[in-house]
Coordinates of C-alpha atoms and ligand atoms in Angstrom, one line a residue:
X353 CA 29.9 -144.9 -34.6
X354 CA 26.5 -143.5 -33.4
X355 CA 26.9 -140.0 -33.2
X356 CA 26.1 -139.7 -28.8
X357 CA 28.2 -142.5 -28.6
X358 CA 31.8 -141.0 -28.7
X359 CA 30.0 -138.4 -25.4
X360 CA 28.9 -141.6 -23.7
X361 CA 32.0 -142.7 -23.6
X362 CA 33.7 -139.7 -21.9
X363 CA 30.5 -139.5 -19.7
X364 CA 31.6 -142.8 -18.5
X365 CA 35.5 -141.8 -18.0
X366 CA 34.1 -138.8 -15.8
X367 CA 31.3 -141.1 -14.1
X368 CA 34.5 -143.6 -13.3
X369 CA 36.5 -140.7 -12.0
X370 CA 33.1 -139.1 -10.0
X371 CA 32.6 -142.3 -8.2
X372 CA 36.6 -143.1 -7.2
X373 CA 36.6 -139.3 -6.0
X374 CA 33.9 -140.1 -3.9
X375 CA 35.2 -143.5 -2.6
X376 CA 38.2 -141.7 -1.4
X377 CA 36.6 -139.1 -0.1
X378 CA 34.5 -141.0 2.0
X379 CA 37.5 -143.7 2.9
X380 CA 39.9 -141.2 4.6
X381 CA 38.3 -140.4 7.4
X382 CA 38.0 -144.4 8.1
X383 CA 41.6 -144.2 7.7
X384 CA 41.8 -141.2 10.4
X385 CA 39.8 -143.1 12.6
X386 CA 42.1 -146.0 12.4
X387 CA 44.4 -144.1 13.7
X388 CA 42.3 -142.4 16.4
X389 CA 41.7 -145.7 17.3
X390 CA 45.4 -147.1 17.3
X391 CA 45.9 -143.7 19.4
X392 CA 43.5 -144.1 21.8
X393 CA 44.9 -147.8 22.3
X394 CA 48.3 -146.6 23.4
X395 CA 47.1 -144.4 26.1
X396 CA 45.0 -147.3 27.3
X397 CA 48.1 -149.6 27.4
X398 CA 50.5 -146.8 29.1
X399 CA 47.2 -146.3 31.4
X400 CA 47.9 -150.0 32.5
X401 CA 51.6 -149.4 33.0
X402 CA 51.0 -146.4 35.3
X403 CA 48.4 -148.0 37.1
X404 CA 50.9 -150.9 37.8
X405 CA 53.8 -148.5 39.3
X406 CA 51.3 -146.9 41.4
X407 CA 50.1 -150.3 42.9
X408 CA 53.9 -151.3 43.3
X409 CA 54.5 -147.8 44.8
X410 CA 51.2 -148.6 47.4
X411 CA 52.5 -152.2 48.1
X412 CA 56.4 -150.6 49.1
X413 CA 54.8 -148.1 51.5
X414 CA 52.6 -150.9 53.0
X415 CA 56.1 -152.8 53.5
X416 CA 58.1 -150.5 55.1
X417 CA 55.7 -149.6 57.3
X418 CA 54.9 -153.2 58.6
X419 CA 58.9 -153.4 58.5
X420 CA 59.0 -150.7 61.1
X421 CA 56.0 -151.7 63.5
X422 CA 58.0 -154.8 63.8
X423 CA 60.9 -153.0 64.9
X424 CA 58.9 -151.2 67.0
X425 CA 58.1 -154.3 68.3
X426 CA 61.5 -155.9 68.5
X427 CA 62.1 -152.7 70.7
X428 CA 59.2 -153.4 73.2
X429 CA 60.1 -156.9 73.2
X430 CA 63.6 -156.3 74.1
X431 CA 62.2 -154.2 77.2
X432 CA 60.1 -157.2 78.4
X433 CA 63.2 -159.8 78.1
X434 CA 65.4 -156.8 80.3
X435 CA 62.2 -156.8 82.6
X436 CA 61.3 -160.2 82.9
X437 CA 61.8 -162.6 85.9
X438 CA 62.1 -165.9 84.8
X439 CA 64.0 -168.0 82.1
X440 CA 60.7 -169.4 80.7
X441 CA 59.3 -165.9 80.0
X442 CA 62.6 -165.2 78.2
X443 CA 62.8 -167.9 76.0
X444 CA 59.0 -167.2 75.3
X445 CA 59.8 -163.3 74.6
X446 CA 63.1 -164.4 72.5
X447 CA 61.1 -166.6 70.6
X448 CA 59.1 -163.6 69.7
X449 CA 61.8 -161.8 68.5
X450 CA 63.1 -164.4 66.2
X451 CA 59.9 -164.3 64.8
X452 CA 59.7 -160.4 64.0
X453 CA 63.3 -160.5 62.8
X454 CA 62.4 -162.9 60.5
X455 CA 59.4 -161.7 59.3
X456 CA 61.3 -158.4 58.9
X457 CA 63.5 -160.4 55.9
X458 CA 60.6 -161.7 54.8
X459 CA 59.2 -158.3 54.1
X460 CA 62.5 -156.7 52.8
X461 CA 63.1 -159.6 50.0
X462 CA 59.6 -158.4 49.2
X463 CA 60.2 -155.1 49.2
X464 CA 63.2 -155.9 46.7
X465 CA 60.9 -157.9 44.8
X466 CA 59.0 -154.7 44.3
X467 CA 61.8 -153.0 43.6
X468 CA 62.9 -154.9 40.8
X469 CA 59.2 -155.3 39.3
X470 CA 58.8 -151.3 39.3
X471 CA 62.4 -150.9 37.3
X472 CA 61.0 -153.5 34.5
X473 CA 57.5 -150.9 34.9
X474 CA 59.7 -147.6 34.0
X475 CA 61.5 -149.5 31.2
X476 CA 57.8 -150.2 30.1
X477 CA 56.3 -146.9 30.8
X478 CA 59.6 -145.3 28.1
X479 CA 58.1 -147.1 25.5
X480 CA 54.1 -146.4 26.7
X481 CA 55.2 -143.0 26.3
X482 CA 57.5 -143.6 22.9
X483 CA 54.4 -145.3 21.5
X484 CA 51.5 -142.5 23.0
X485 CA 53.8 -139.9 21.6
X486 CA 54.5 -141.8 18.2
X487 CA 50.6 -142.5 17.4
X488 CA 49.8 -138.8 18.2
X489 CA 52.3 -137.3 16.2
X490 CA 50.8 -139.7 12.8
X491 CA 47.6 -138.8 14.0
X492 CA 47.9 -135.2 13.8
X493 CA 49.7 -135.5 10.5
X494 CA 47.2 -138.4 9.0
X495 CA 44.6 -136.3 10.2
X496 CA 45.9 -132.7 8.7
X497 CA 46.4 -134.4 5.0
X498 CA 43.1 -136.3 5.1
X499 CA 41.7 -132.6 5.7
X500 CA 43.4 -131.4 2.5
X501 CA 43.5 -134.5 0.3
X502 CA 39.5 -134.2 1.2
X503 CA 39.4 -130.2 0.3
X504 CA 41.4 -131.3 -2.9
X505 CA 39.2 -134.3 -4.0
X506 CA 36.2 -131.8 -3.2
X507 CA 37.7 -129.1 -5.7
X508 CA 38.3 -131.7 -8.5
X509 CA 34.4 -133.9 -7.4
X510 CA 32.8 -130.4 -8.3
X511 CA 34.9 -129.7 -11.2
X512 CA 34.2 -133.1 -13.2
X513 CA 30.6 -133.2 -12.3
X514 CA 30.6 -130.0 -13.4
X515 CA 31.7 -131.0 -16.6
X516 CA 29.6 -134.4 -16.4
X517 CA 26.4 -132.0 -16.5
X518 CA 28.0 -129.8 -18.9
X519 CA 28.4 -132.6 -21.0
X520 CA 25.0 -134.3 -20.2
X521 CA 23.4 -131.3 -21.5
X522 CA 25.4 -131.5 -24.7
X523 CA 24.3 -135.2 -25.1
X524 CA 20.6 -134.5 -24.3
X525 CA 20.5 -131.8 -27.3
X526 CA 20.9 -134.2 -29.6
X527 CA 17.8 -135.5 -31.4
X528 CA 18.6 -139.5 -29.9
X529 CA 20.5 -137.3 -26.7
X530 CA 17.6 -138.7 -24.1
X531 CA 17.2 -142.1 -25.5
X532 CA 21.0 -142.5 -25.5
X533 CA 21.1 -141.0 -21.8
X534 CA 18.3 -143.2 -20.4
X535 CA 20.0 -146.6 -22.3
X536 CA 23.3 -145.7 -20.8
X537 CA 22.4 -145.0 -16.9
X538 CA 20.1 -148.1 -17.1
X539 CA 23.2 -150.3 -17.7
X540 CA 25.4 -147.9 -15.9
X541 CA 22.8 -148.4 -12.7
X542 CA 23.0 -152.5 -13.3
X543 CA 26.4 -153.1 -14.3
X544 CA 28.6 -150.0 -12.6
X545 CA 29.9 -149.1 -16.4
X546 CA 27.8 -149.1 -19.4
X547 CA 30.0 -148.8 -22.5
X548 CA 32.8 -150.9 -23.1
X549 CA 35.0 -151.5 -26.2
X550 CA 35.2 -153.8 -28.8
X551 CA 38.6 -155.1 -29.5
X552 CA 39.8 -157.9 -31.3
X553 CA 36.8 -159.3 -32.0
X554 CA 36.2 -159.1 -28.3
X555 CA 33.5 -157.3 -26.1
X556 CA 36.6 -156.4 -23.2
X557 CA 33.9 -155.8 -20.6
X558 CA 32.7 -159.8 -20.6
X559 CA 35.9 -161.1 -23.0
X560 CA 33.2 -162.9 -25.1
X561 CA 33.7 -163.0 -29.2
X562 CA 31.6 -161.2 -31.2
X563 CA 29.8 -162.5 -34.1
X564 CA 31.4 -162.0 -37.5
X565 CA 28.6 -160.1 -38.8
X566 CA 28.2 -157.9 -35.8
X567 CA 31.9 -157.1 -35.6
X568 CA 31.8 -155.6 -39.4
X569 CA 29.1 -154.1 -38.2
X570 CA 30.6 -152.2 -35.5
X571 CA 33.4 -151.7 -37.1
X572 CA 31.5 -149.7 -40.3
X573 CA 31.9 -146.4 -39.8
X574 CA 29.8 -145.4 -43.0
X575 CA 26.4 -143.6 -41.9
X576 CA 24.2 -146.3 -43.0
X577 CA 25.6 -148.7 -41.0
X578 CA 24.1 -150.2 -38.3
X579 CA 26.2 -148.8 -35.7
X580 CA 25.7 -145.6 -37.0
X581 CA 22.3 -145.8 -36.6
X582 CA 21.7 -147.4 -33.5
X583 CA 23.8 -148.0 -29.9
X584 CA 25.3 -151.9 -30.2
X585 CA 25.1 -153.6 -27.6
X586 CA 27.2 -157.0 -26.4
X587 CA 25.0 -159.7 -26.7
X588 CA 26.6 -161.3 -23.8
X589 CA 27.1 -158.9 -21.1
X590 CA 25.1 -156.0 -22.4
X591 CA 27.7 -152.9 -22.2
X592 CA 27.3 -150.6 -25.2
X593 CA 29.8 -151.6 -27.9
X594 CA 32.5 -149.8 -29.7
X595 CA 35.5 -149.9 -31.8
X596 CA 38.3 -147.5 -31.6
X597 CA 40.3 -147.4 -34.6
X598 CA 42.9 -144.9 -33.6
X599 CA 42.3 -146.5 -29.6
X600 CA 46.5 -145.8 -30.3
X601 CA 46.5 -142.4 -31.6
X602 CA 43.6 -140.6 -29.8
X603 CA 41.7 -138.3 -32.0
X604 CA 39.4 -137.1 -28.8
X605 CA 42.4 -135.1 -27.8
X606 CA 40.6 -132.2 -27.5
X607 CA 38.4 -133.4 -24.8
X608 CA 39.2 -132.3 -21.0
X609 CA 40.3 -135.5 -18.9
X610 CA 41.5 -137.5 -21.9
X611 CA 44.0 -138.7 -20.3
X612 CA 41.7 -140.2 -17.5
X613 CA 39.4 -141.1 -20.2
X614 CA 41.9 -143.2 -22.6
X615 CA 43.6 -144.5 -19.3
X616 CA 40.2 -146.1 -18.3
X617 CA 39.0 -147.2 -22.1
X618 CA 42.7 -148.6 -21.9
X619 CA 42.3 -150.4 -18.6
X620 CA 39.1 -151.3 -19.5
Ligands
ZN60 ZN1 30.2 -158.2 -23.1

Protein backbone atom coordinates (compact mmCIF):
# COMPACT_ATOMS: atom_id res chain seq x y z
CA UNK A 1 0.00 0.00 0.00
CA UNK A 2 1.40 3.58 -0.77
CA UNK A 3 2.63 4.86 2.33
CA UNK A 4 -0.26 8.32 2.57
CA UNK A 5 -2.63 5.93 1.65
CA UNK A 6 -3.57 4.05 4.96
CA UNK A 7 -4.10 8.36 6.37
CA UNK A 8 -6.23 8.93 3.31
CA UNK A 9 -8.25 6.52 4.24
CA UNK A 10 -9.01 7.63 7.92
CA UNK A 11 -9.13 11.19 6.42
CA UNK A 12 -12.03 9.96 4.55
CA UNK A 13 -13.75 8.11 7.74
CA UNK A 14 -13.38 11.64 9.58
CA UNK A 15 -14.43 13.69 6.26
CA UNK A 16 -17.65 11.09 6.23
CA UNK A 17 -18.27 11.73 9.85
CA UNK A 18 -17.49 15.86 9.44
CA UNK A 19 -20.14 16.12 6.79
CA UNK A 20 -23.11 13.81 8.53
CA UNK A 21 -22.28 16.08 11.78
CA UNK A 22 -22.96 18.86 9.80
CA UNK A 23 -26.06 17.54 7.97
CA UNK A 24 -27.59 16.99 11.32
CA UNK A 25 -26.71 19.94 12.59
CA UNK A 26 -28.18 21.92 10.10
CA UNK A 27 -31.49 19.42 9.82
CA UNK A 28 -32.73 19.84 13.41
CA UNK A 29 -33.71 23.05 13.45
CA UNK A 30 -35.96 22.20 10.15
CA UNK A 31 -37.24 19.57 12.36
CA UNK A 32 -38.00 22.35 15.18
CA UNK A 33 -39.68 24.34 12.73
CA UNK A 34 -41.84 21.56 11.73
CA UNK A 35 -43.03 21.61 14.80
CA UNK A 36 -43.37 25.36 15.24
CA UNK A 37 -45.29 25.08 12.30
CA UNK A 38 -47.59 22.06 13.39
CA UNK A 39 -47.91 24.33 16.69
CA UNK A 40 -48.82 27.40 15.20
CA UNK A 41 -51.51 25.26 13.13
CA UNK A 42 -53.37 24.23 16.15
CA UNK A 43 -53.89 27.61 17.57
CA UNK A 44 -55.11 28.63 14.20
CA UNK A 45 -57.69 25.73 14.12
CA UNK A 46 -58.83 26.29 18.04
CA UNK A 47 -58.82 30.17 16.73
CA UNK A 48 -61.69 28.99 14.29
CA UNK A 49 -63.49 27.08 16.95
CA UNK A 50 -63.60 30.15 19.33
CA UNK A 51 -64.51 32.42 16.70
CA UNK A 52 -67.53 30.04 15.99
CA UNK A 53 -68.85 30.00 19.77
CA UNK A 54 -68.59 33.62 19.81
CA UNK A 55 -70.73 34.07 16.52
CA UNK A 56 -73.32 31.40 18.05
CA UNK A 57 -73.10 33.28 21.41
CA UNK A 58 -73.90 36.80 19.11
CA UNK A 59 -76.69 35.05 17.11
CA UNK A 60 -78.53 33.76 20.74
CA UNK A 61 -78.43 37.28 22.10
CA UNK A 62 -79.91 38.59 18.73
CA UNK A 63 -82.68 35.92 19.32
CA UNK A 64 -83.80 36.45 22.46
CA UNK A 65 -83.97 39.81 22.10
CA UNK A 66 -86.21 39.84 18.89
CA UNK A 67 -88.12 36.98 21.08
CA UNK A 68 -88.90 39.65 23.59
CA UNK A 69 -89.72 42.78 21.31
CA UNK A 70 -92.31 40.41 20.02
CA UNK A 71 -93.76 39.95 23.25
CA UNK A 72 -93.60 43.29 23.84
CA UNK A 73 -95.64 43.42 21.02
CA UNK A 74 -98.03 40.72 21.75
CA UNK A 75 -98.56 42.96 24.89
CA UNK A 76 -99.45 46.14 22.95
CA UNK A 77 -101.46 44.23 20.65
CA UNK A 78 -103.48 42.70 23.36
CA UNK A 79 -104.26 46.47 24.50
CA UNK A 80 -105.49 47.41 21.08
CA UNK A 81 -107.88 44.13 20.73
CA UNK A 82 -109.21 45.26 24.67
CA UNK A 83 -109.49 48.83 23.10
CA UNK A 84 -110.86 48.34 19.83
CA UNK A 85 -114.42 48.93 18.59
CA UNK A 86 -115.21 46.75 15.99
CA UNK A 87 -114.98 43.01 15.08
CA UNK A 88 -113.01 43.75 11.84
CA UNK A 89 -110.29 45.59 13.84
CA UNK A 90 -110.14 42.58 16.08
CA UNK A 91 -109.76 39.98 13.75
CA UNK A 92 -107.17 42.24 12.03
CA UNK A 93 -105.21 42.78 15.58
CA UNK A 94 -105.67 38.87 16.34
CA UNK A 95 -104.26 38.12 13.13
CA UNK A 96 -101.33 40.04 14.32
CA UNK A 97 -100.90 38.18 17.18
CA UNK A 98 -100.86 34.79 15.62
CA UNK A 99 -98.27 36.17 13.63
CA UNK A 100 -95.85 37.23 16.60
CA UNK A 101 -96.64 34.07 18.41
CA UNK A 102 -95.55 32.18 15.71
CA UNK A 103 -92.66 33.96 14.75
CA UNK A 104 -91.82 33.71 18.46
CA UNK A 105 -91.43 29.51 17.87
CA UNK A 106 -89.82 30.28 14.93
CA UNK A 107 -87.09 32.03 16.79
CA UNK A 108 -86.97 29.64 19.87
CA UNK A 109 -86.40 26.38 17.57
CA UNK A 110 -83.66 28.59 16.36
CA UNK A 111 -82.46 29.50 19.37
CA UNK A 112 -82.30 25.63 20.23
CA UNK A 113 -80.64 25.10 17.04
CA UNK A 114 -77.96 27.32 18.37
CA UNK A 115 -77.96 25.71 21.29
CA UNK A 116 -77.21 22.44 20.12
CA UNK A 117 -74.48 23.74 17.47
CA UNK A 118 -72.57 25.61 20.41
CA UNK A 119 -72.49 22.09 22.63
CA UNK A 120 -70.92 20.24 19.42
CA UNK A 121 -68.38 23.79 19.42
CA UNK A 122 -67.20 23.02 23.31
CA UNK A 123 -66.86 19.34 22.52
CA UNK A 124 -64.55 20.83 19.61
CA UNK A 125 -62.91 23.49 21.50
CA UNK A 126 -61.70 20.23 24.37
CA UNK A 127 -59.83 18.90 21.72
CA UNK A 128 -58.49 22.53 20.17
CA UNK A 129 -57.20 22.85 23.44
CA UNK A 130 -55.98 18.97 23.99
CA UNK A 131 -54.24 19.48 20.65
CA UNK A 132 -52.72 23.44 21.29
CA UNK A 133 -51.52 22.02 24.59
CA UNK A 134 -50.13 18.69 23.08
CA UNK A 135 -48.02 20.50 20.12
CA UNK A 136 -46.67 22.96 22.75
CA UNK A 137 -45.62 20.60 25.11
CA UNK A 138 -43.43 18.49 21.92
CA UNK A 139 -42.40 21.76 20.95
CA UNK A 140 -40.70 22.81 24.00
CA UNK A 141 -39.23 19.41 24.43
CA UNK A 142 -38.24 18.93 20.48
CA UNK A 143 -36.98 22.30 20.74
CA UNK A 144 -34.81 21.82 24.19
CA UNK A 145 -33.07 18.47 22.72
CA UNK A 146 -32.44 20.01 19.24
CA UNK A 147 -30.59 22.77 21.46
CA UNK A 148 -28.33 20.01 23.09
CA UNK A 149 -28.11 17.38 20.37
CA UNK A 150 -26.85 20.70 18.36
CA UNK A 151 -24.25 21.77 21.45
CA UNK A 152 -23.26 17.98 21.34
CA UNK A 153 -22.80 17.51 17.55
CA UNK A 154 -20.80 21.03 17.90
CA UNK A 155 -18.39 19.46 20.59
CA UNK A 156 -17.76 16.26 18.56
CA UNK A 157 -17.78 18.69 14.67
CA UNK A 158 -14.76 20.59 16.45
CA UNK A 159 -13.20 17.59 17.84
CA UNK A 160 -12.96 15.42 14.50
CA UNK A 161 -11.92 18.37 12.37
CA UNK A 162 -9.61 18.90 14.89
CA UNK A 163 -8.19 15.71 14.35
CA UNK A 164 -8.95 15.95 10.37
CA UNK A 165 -6.23 18.94 10.42
CA UNK A 166 -4.14 17.22 12.86
CA UNK A 167 -4.03 14.45 10.58
CA UNK A 168 -3.80 16.63 7.37
CA UNK A 169 -0.73 18.06 8.66
CA UNK A 170 0.67 14.57 9.25
CA UNK A 171 -0.19 13.57 5.61
CA UNK A 172 1.28 16.82 4.17
CA UNK A 173 4.78 16.06 5.91
CA UNK A 174 5.27 13.35 3.87
CA UNK A 175 7.52 13.73 0.82
CA UNK A 176 4.21 12.68 -1.72
CA UNK A 177 1.92 14.29 1.53
CA UNK A 178 0.65 17.26 -0.94
CA UNK A 179 0.27 15.33 -4.12
CA UNK A 180 -1.61 12.74 -2.20
CA UNK A 181 -3.76 15.59 -0.54
CA UNK A 182 -4.57 17.47 -3.72
CA UNK A 183 -5.47 13.82 -5.75
CA UNK A 184 -7.72 12.90 -2.94
CA UNK A 185 -9.97 16.29 -2.44
CA UNK A 186 -10.12 16.49 -6.23
CA UNK A 187 -12.13 13.12 -6.29
CA UNK A 188 -13.47 13.80 -2.84
CA UNK A 189 -14.84 17.37 -4.34
CA UNK A 190 -16.31 15.30 -7.62
CA UNK A 191 -17.39 12.13 -6.24
CA UNK A 192 -18.31 12.97 -2.25
CA UNK A 193 -15.72 10.04 -1.28
CA UNK A 194 -12.39 9.53 -2.80
CA UNK A 195 -10.97 6.21 -1.70
CA UNK A 196 -12.73 3.08 -1.81
CA UNK A 197 -11.68 -0.50 -1.32
CA UNK A 198 -10.86 -3.26 -3.43
CA UNK A 199 -12.56 -6.48 -2.51
CA UNK A 200 -12.94 -9.54 -4.24
CA UNK A 201 -11.66 -8.53 -7.26
CA UNK A 202 -14.10 -5.62 -6.97
CA UNK A 203 -13.71 -1.72 -6.89
CA UNK A 204 -16.91 -1.65 -3.94
CA UNK A 205 -17.37 2.01 -4.80
CA UNK A 206 -18.61 1.34 -8.66
CA UNK A 207 -18.88 -2.82 -8.11
CA UNK A 208 -16.88 -3.12 -11.42
CA UNK A 209 -14.01 -6.05 -11.71
CA UNK A 210 -10.70 -5.24 -11.70
CA UNK A 211 -8.25 -6.47 -14.12
CA UNK A 212 -6.17 -9.51 -13.16
CA UNK A 213 -2.98 -7.71 -13.48
CA UNK A 214 -4.07 -4.68 -11.55
CA UNK A 215 -5.60 -6.71 -8.81
CA UNK A 216 -2.07 -8.50 -8.07
CA UNK A 217 -0.98 -5.32 -8.31
CA UNK A 218 -2.85 -3.87 -5.52
CA UNK A 219 -2.76 -6.54 -3.68
CA UNK A 220 1.47 -6.56 -3.65
CA UNK A 221 2.36 -5.24 -0.67
CA UNK A 222 6.23 -5.43 -1.49
CA UNK A 223 7.78 -1.80 -1.86
CA UNK A 224 8.50 -2.11 -5.49
CA UNK A 225 5.27 -2.70 -6.30
CA UNK A 226 3.22 -0.59 -8.04
CA UNK A 227 0.82 0.20 -5.44
CA UNK A 228 3.55 0.99 -3.26
CA UNK A 229 4.71 3.47 -5.39
CA UNK A 230 1.93 5.21 -6.68
CA UNK A 231 -2.03 5.88 -5.54
CA UNK A 232 -4.32 3.16 -7.75
CA UNK A 233 -6.98 4.25 -8.98
CA UNK A 234 -10.36 2.38 -10.34
CA UNK A 235 -10.30 2.56 -13.86
CA UNK A 236 -14.04 2.69 -13.81
CA UNK A 237 -15.21 5.08 -11.35
CA UNK A 238 -12.01 6.69 -10.31
CA UNK A 239 -11.95 6.36 -6.27
CA UNK A 240 -8.47 5.48 -5.02
CA UNK A 241 -8.01 1.77 -4.66
CA UNK A 242 -7.06 -0.49 -1.91
CA UNK A 243 -7.00 -3.85 -0.38
CA UNK A 244 -7.29 -4.66 3.15
CA UNK A 245 -5.90 -7.89 4.10
CA UNK A 246 -6.83 -8.00 7.70
CA UNK A 247 -10.23 -5.62 6.52
CA UNK A 248 -11.38 -8.56 9.52
CA UNK A 249 -8.89 -8.07 12.03
CA UNK A 250 -8.10 -4.32 12.06
CA UNK A 251 -4.50 -3.57 12.46
CA UNK A 252 -5.25 0.50 12.48
CA UNK A 253 -6.54 -0.09 16.02
CA UNK A 254 -4.61 2.41 17.30
CA UNK A 255 -6.18 5.09 15.39
CA UNK A 256 -8.96 7.47 17.21
CA UNK A 257 -12.47 6.79 15.50
CA UNK A 258 -11.67 3.36 14.20
CA UNK A 259 -14.61 2.26 14.88
CA UNK A 260 -16.31 4.96 12.69
CA UNK A 261 -13.61 4.45 10.30
CA UNK A 262 -13.89 0.37 9.78
CA UNK A 263 -17.78 0.92 10.11
CA UNK A 264 -17.70 3.15 6.96
CA UNK A 265 -14.74 1.02 4.93
CA UNK A 266 -17.25 -1.78 5.94
CA UNK A 267 -20.41 -0.11 4.66
CA UNK A 268 -18.60 1.09 1.94
ZN1 LIG B 1 -14.83 1.94 -9.16
Amino acid sequence: MHPDLARLIDLQAYDIEAKRLRDQIAALPRQVAALDTKAKAAVGQRAVVLDLIVKEEALRRRIESDIADLRQKIVRIQKKIDAATTAIQVTSLEHEAVFARAEINRLEDAELESMERAEALEVQRTLADQAVAGATVTLDKESARATQAVARDRVSLAEVDGRRAALRAQIAQSPTGEASLAIYDRIARAKGTAVAQALNQKCTACQMMLRPQRWNDLRDNSPESESSQTLMACENCGHLLYYDPARDAPQRAAVPFESIAAQIVRSL
